[in-house]
PDB file of C-alpha atoms in Angstrom:
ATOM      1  CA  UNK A   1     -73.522-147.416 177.137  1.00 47.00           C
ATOM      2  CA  UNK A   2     -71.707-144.443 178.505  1.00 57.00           C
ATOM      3  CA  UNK A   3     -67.569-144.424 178.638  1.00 73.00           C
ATOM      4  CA  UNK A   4     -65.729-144.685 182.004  1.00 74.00           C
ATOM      5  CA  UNK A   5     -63.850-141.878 182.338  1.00 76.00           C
ATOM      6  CA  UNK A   6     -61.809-140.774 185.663  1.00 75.00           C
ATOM      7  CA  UNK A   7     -61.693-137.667 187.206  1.00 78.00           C
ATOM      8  CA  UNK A   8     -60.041-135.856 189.841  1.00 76.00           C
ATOM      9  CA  UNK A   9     -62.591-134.076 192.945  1.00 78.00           C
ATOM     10  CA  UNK A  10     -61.648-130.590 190.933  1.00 80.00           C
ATOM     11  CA  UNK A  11     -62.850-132.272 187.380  1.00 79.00           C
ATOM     12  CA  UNK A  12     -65.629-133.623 188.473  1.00 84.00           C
ATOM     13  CA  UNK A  13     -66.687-130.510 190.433  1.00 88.00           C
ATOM     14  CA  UNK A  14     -66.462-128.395 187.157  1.00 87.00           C
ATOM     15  CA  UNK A  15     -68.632-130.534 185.636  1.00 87.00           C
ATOM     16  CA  UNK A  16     -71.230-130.665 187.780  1.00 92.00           C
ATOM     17  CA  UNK A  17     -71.043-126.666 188.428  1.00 93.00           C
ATOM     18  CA  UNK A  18     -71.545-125.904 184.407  1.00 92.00           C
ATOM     19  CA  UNK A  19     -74.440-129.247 184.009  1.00 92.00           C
ATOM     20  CA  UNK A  20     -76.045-127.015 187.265  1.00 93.00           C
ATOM     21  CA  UNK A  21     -75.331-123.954 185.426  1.00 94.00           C
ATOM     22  CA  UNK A  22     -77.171-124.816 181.897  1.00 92.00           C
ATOM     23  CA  UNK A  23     -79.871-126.308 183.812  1.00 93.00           C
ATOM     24  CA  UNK A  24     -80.744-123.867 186.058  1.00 93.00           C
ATOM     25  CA  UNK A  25     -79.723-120.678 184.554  1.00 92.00           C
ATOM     26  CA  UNK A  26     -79.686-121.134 180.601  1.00 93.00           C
ATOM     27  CA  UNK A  27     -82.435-122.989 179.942  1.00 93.00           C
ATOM     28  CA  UNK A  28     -85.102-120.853 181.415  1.00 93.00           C
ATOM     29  CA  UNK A  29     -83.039-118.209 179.748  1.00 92.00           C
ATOM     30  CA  UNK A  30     -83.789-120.507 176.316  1.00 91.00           C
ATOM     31  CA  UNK A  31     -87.169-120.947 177.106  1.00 90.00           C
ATOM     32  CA  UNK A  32     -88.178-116.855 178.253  1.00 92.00           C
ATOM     33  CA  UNK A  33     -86.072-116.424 174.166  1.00 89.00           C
ATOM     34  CA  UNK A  34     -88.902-118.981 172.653  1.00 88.00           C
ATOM     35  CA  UNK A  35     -91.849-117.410 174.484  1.00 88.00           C
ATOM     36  CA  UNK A  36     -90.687-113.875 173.454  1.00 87.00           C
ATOM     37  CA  UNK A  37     -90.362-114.930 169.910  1.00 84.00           C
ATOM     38  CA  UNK A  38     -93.580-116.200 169.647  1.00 84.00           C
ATOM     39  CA  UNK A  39     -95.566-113.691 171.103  1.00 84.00           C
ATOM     40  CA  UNK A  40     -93.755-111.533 168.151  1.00 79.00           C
ATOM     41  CA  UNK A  41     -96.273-112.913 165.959  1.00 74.00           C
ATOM     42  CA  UNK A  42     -96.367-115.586 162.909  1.00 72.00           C
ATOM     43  CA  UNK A  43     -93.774-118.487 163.455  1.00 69.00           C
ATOM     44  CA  UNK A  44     -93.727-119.021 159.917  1.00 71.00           C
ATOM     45  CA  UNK A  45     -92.023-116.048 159.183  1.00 75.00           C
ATOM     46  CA  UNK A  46     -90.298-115.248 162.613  1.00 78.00           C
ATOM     47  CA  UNK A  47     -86.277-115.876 162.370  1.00 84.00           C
ATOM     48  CA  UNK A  48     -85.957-114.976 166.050  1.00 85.00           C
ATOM     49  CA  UNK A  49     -88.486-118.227 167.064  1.00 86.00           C
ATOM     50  CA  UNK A  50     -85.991-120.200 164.772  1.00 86.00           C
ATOM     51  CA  UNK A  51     -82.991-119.060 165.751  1.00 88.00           C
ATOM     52  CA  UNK A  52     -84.318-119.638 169.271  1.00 88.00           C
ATOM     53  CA  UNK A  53     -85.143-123.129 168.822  1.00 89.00           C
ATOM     54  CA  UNK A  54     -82.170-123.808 167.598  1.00 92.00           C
ATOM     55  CA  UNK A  55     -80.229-122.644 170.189  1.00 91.00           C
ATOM     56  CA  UNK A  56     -82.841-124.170 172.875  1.00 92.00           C
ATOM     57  CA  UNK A  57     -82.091-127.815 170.750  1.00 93.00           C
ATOM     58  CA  UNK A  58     -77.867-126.848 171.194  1.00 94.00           C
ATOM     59  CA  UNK A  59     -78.662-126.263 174.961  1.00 93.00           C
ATOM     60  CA  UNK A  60     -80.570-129.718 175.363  1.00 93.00           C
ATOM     61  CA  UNK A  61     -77.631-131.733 173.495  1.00 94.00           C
ATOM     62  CA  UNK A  62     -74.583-130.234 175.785  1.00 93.00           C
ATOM     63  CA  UNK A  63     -76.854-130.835 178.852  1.00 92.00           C
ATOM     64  CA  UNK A  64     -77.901-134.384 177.379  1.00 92.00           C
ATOM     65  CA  UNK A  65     -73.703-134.777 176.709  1.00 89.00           C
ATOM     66  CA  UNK A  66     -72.670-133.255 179.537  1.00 89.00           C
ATOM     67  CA  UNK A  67     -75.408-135.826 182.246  1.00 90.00           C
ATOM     68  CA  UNK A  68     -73.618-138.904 179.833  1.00 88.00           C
ATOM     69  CA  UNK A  69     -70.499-137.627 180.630  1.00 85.00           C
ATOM     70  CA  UNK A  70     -71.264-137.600 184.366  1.00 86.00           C
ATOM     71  CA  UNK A  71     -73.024-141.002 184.415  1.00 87.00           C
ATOM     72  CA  UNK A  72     -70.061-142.784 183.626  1.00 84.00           C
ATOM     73  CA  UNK A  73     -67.508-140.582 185.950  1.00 82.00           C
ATOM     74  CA  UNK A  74     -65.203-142.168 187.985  1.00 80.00           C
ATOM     75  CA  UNK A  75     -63.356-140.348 191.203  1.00 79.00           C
ATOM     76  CA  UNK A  76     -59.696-141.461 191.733  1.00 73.00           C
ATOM     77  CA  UNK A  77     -58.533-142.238 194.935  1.00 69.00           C
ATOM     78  CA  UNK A  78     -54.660-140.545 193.944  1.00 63.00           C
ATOM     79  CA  UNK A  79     -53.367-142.131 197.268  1.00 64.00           C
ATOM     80  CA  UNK A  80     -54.385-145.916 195.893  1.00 65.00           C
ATOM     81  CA  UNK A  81     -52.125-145.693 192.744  1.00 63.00           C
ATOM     82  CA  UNK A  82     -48.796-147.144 191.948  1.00 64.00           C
ATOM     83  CA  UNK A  83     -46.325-144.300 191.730  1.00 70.00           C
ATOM     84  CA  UNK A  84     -44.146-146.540 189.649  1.00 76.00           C
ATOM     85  CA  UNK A  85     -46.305-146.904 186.455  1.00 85.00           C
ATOM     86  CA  UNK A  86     -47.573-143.917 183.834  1.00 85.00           C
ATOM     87  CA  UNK A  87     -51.075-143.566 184.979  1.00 83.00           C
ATOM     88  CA  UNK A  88     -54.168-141.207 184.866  1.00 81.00           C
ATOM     89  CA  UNK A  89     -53.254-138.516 187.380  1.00 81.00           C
ATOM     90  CA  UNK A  90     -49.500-138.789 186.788  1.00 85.00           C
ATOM     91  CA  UNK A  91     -47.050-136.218 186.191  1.00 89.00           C
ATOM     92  CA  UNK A  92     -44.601-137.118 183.502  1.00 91.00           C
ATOM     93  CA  UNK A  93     -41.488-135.592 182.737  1.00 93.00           C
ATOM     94  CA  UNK A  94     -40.075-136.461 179.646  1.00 92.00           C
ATOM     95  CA  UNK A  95     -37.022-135.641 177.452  1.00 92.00           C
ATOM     96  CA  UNK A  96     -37.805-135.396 173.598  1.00 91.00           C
ATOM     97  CA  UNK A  97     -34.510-137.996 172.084  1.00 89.00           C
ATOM     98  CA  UNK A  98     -34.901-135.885 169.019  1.00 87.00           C
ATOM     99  CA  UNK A  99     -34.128-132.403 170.202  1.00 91.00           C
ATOM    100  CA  UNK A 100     -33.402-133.112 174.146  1.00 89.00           C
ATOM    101  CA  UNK A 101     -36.155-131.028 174.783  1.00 91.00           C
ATOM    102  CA  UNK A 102     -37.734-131.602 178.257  1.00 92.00           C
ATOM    103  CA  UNK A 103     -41.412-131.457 178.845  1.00 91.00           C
ATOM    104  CA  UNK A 104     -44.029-132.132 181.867  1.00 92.00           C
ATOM    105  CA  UNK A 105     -47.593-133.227 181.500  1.00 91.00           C
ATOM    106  CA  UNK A 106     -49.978-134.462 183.553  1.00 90.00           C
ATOM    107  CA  UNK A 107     -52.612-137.063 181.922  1.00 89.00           C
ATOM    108  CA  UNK A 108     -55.848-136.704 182.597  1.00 87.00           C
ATOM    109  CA  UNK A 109     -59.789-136.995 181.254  1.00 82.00           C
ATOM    110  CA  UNK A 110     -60.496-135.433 178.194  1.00 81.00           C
ATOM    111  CA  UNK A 111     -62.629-132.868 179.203  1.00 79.00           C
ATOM    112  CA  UNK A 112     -59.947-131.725 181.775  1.00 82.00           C
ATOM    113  CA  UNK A 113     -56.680-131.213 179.516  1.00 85.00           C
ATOM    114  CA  UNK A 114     -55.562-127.970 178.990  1.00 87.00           C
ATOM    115  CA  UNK A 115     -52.539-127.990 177.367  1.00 87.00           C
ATOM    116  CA  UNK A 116     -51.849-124.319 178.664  1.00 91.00           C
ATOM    117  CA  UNK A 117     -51.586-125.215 181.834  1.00 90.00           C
ATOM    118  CA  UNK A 118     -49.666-129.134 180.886  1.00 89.00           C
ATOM    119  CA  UNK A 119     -53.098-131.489 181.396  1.00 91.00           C
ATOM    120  CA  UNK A 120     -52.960-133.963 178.486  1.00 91.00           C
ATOM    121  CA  UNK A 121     -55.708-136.187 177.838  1.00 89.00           C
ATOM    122  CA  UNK A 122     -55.074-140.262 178.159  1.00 87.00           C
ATOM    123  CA  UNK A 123     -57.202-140.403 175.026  1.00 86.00           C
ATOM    124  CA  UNK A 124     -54.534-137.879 173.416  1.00 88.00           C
ATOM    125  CA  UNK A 125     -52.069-139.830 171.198  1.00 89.00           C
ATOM    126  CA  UNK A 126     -48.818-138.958 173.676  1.00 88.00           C
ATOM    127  CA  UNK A 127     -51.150-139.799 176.401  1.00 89.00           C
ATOM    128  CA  UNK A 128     -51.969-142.912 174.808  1.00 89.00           C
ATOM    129  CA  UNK A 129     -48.290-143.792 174.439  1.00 90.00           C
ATOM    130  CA  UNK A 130     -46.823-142.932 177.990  1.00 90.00           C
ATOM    131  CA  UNK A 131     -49.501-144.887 179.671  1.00 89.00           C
ATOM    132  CA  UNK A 132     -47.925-147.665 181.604  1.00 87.00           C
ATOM    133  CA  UNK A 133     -44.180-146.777 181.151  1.00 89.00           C
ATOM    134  CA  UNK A 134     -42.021-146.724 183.964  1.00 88.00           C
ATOM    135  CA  UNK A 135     -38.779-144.293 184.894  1.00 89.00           C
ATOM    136  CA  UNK A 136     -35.984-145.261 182.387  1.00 88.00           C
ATOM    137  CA  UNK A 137     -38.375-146.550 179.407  1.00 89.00           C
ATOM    138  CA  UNK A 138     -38.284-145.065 175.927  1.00 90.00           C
ATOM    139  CA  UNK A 139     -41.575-144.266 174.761  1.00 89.00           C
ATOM    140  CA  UNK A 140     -42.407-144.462 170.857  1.00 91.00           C
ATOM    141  CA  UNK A 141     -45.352-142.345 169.915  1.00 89.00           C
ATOM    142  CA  UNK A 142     -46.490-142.685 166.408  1.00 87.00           C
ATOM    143  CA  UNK A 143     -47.719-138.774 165.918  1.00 82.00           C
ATOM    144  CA  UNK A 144     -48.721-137.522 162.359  1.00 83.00           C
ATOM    145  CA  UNK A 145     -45.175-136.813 161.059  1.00 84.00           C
ATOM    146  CA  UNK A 146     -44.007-140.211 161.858  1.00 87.00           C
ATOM    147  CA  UNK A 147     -42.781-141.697 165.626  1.00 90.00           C
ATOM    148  CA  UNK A 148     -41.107-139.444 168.239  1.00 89.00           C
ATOM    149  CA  UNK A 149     -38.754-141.396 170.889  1.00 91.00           C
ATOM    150  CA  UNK A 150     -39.248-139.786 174.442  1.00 91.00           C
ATOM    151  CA  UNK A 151     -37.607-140.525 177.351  1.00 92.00           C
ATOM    152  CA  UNK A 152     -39.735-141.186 180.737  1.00 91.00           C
ATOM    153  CA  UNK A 153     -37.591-139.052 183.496  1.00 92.00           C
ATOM    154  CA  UNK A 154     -39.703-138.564 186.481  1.00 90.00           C
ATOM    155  CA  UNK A 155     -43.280-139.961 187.436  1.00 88.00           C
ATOM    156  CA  UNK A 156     -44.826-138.139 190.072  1.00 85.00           C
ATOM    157  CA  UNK A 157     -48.625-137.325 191.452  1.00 77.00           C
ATOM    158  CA  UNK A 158     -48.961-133.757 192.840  1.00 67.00           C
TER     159      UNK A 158
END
């Protein structure tokens, strides 16, 4: 059984534009690198038919990965959620009680975060721990060099 995940219109967009992309584009592209390969000669000895079996059997797993992912997709309706609560789709701003450093993040899906641009996953362990906090609570995030205290400052959708 696939996992639920939840996506904004933009995430799920992107991953239906590269699923359309590998299936329409690359794997002719994989198949035309196969039938080129083995009109080379004998396949016992050809590297080029391995090498382009291999990457055909790559191709079918992040296409197979990619139509799981989508299968168990979820669009969020942004203007349904509580504003009050530490949700997918919310912006956090949080103060670090260690060092008073202050940070923003929005949570979303794991195939959207980009930590670049402040996307978190849910599944991430901070992501984990802000989920369901509210303005004012102190959230303790067990991380690998022991638990950080941060404090939840703003919630906010965009």
């Amino acid at each position: 059984m696939s996992k639920v995940s939840y996506y904004s219109a933009e995430g799920l967009k992107k991953l239906r534009e590269e699923l359309n992309q590998l299936k329409d584009i690359e794997r002719p592209k994989a198949s035309q690198a196969i039938a080129e390969a083995r009109d080379k000669g004998d396949l016992s000895e050809n590297a080029e038919y391995d090498a382009a079996k291999e990457a055909q059997g790559m191709l079918e797993m992040r296409i197979s990965k990619l139509e799981e992912t989508l299968a168990g997709a979820r669009l969020i309706d942004e203007s349904q959620l509580d504003t009050s609560k530490v949700l997918v789709h919310s912006t956090v701003k949080i103060k670090n009680q260690t060092n008073g450093m202050e940070m923003s993040y929005k949570l979303v899906a794991q195939s959207e975060a980009d930590l670049k641009t402040g996307k978190i996953s849910v599944d991430s362990p901070i992501g984990k721990g802000l989920l369901g906090k509210e303005v004012g609570d102190v959230a303790e995030i067990q991380v690998p060099n022991g638990i950080m205290k941060f404090d939840i400052i703003e919630i906010s959708r965009d």
